Tab-separated table of C-alpha atoms in Angstrom:
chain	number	residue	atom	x	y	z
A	1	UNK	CA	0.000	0.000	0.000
A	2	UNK	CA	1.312	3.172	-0.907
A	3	UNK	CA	0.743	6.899	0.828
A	4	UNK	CA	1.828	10.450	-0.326
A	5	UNK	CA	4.639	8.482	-3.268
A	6	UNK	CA	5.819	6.005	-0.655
A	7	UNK	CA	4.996	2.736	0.681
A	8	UNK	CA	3.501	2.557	3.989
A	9	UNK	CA	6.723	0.230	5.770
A	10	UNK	CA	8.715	3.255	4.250
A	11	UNK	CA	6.882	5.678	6.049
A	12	UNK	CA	7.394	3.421	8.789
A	13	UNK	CA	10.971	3.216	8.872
A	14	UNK	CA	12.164	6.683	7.915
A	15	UNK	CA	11.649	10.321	10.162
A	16	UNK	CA	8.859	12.006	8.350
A	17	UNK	CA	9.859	15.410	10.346
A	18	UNK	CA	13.766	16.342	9.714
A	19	UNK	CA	16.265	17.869	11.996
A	20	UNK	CA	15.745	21.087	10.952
A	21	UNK	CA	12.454	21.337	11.356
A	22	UNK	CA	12.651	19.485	14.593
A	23	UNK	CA	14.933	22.333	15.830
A	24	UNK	CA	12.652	24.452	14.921
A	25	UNK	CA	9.588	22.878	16.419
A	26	UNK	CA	11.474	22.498	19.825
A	27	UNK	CA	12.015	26.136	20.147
A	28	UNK	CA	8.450	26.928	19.152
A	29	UNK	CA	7.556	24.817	21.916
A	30	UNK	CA	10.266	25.889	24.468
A	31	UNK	CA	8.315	29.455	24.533
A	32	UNK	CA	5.518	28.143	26.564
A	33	UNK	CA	7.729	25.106	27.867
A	34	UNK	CA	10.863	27.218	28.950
A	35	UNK	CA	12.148	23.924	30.830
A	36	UNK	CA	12.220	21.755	27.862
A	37	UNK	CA	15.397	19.710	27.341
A	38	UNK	CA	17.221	19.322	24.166
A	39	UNK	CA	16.725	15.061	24.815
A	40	UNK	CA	12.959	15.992	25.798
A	41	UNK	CA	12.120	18.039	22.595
A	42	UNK	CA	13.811	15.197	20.447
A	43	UNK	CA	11.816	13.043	22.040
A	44	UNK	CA	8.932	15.168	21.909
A	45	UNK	CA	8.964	15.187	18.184
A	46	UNK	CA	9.144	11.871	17.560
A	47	UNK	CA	6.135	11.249	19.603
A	48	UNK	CA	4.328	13.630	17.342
A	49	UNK	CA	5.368	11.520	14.404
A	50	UNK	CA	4.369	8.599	16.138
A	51	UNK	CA	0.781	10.330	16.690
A	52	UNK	CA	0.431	11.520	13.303
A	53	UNK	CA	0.978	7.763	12.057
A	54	UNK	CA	-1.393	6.570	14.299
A	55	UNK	CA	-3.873	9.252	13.348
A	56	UNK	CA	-3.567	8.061	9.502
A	57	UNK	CA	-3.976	4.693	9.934
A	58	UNK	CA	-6.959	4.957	12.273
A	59	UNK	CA	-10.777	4.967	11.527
A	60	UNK	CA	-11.032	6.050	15.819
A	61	UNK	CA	-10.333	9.965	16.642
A	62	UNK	CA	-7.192	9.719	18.444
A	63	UNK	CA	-5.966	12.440	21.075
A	64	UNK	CA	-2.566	13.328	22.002
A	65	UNK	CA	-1.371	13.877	25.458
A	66	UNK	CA	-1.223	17.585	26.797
A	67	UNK	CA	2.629	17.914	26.036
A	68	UNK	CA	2.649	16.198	22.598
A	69	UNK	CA	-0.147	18.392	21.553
A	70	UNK	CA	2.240	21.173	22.257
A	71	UNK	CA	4.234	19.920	19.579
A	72	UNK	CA	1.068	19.118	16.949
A	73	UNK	CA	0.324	22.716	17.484
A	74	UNK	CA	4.028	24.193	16.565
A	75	UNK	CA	3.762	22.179	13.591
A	76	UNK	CA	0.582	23.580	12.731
A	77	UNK	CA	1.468	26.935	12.730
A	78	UNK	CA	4.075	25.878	9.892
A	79	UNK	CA	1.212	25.200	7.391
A	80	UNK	CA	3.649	24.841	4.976
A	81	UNK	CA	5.821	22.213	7.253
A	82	UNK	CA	2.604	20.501	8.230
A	83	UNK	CA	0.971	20.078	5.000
A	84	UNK	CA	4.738	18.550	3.815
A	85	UNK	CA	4.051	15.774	6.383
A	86	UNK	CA	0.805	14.945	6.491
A	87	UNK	CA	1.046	14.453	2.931
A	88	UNK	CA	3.804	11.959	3.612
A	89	UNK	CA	2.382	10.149	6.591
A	90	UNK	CA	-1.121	9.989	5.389
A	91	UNK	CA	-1.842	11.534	1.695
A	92	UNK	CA	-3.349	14.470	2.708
A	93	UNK	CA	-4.580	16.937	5.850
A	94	UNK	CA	-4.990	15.212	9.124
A	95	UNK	CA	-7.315	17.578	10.517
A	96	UNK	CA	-6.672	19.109	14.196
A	97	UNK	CA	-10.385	18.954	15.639
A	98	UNK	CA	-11.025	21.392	18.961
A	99	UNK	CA	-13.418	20.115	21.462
A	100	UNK	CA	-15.277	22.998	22.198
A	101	UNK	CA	-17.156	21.398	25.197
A	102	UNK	CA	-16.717	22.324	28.998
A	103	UNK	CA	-15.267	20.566	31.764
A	104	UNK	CA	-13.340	17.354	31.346
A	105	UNK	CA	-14.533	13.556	31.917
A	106	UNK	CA	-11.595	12.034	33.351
A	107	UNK	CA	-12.781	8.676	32.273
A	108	UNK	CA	-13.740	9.529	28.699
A	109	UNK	CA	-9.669	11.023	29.048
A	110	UNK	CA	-8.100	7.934	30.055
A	111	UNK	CA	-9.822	6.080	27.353
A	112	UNK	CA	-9.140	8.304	24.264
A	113	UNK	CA	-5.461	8.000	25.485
A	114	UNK	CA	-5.237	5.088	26.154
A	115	UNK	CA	-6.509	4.112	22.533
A	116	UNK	CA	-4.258	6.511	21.084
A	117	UNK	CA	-1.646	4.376	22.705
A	118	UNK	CA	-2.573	1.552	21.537
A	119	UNK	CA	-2.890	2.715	17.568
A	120	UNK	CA	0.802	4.380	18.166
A	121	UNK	CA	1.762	0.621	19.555
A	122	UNK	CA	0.208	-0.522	15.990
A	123	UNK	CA	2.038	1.491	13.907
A	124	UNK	CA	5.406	0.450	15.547
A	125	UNK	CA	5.909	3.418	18.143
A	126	UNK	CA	6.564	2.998	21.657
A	127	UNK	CA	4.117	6.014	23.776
A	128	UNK	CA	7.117	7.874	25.895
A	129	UNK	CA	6.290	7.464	29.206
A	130	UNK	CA	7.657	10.886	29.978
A	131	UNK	CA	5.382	12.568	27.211
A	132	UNK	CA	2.058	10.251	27.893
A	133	UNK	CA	0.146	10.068	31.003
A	134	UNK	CA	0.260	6.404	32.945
A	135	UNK	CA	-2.424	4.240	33.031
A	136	UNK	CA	-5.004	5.269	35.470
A	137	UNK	CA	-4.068	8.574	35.575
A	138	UNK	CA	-6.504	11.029	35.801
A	139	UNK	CA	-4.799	13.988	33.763
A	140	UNK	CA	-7.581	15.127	31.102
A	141	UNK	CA	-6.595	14.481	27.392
A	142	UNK	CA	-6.739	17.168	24.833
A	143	UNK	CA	-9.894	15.329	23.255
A	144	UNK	CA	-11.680	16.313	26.265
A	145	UNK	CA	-10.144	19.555	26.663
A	146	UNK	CA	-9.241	20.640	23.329
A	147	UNK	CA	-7.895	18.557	20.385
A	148	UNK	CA	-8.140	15.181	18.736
A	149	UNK	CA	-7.539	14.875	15.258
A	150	UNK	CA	-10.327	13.822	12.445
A	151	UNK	CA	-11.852	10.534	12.145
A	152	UNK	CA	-12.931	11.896	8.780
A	153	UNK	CA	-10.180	13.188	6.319
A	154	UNK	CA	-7.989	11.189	4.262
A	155	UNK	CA	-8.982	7.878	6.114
A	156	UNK	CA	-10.672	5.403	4.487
């Protein structure tokens, strides 16, 4: 199966977001994160790819955790950058969906991550454990209180 010109255990096996940008990204995030390692924003990127994978192979809306979302929302801002890689990762736009509704449902939280988790596991990416919330935890996810991205879009 191919996606955006190259097969889908290419896409797999090779970064999707380059050094440069990834530099970039980390310093985007560092402004609201002033604590952020070199080693954590490395990391931090590469959990973003591993979302945006997930996200493209899933027919489920998928949330990322608060501090990868930080990251999904540099990239954003680069519409240039981001429409480069979702283009590579899944074809076309993986859409970033705000949850506009009030409060947060701890439960509803620990599920949506924990699928997300799960799909990232699918695709051959290990969740971070410094970057993802633990099991049980009762930390809200950005689907709850703010972002997941589209079950619709390019996913068949």
């Amino acid at each position: 199966m191919r996606q955006g010109g190259l097969h889908v255990s290419e896409i797999l096996t090779q970064r999707i977001i380059g050094d440069a940008l990834a530099a970039r990204l980390i310093t985007d995030v560092r402004k609201s994160w002033p604590e952020l390692t070199d080693d954590l924003g490395a990391r931090g990127v590469a959990q973003l790819e591993g979302y945006l994978r997930a996200s493209a192979s899933s027919v489920e809306p998928l949330t990322p955790s608060l501090p990868v979302d930080l990251f999904w929302h540099a990239l954003l801002l680069r519409t240039r950058d981001y429409a480069d890689v979702c283009e590579l990762v899944a074809g076309g736009p993986i859409h970033h969906v705000p949850d506009d509704a009030e409060g947060c449902d701890p439960r509803a939280g620990r599920e949506a991550i924990g699928r997300t988790k799960e799909a990232m596991r699918a695709v051959g990416v290990e969740p971070d454990a410094d970057l993802w919330p633990g099991e049980g935890s009762a930390e809200c996810s950005q689907c709850h209180a703010g972002c997941s991205d589209s079950p619709n879009g390019p996913k068949k």
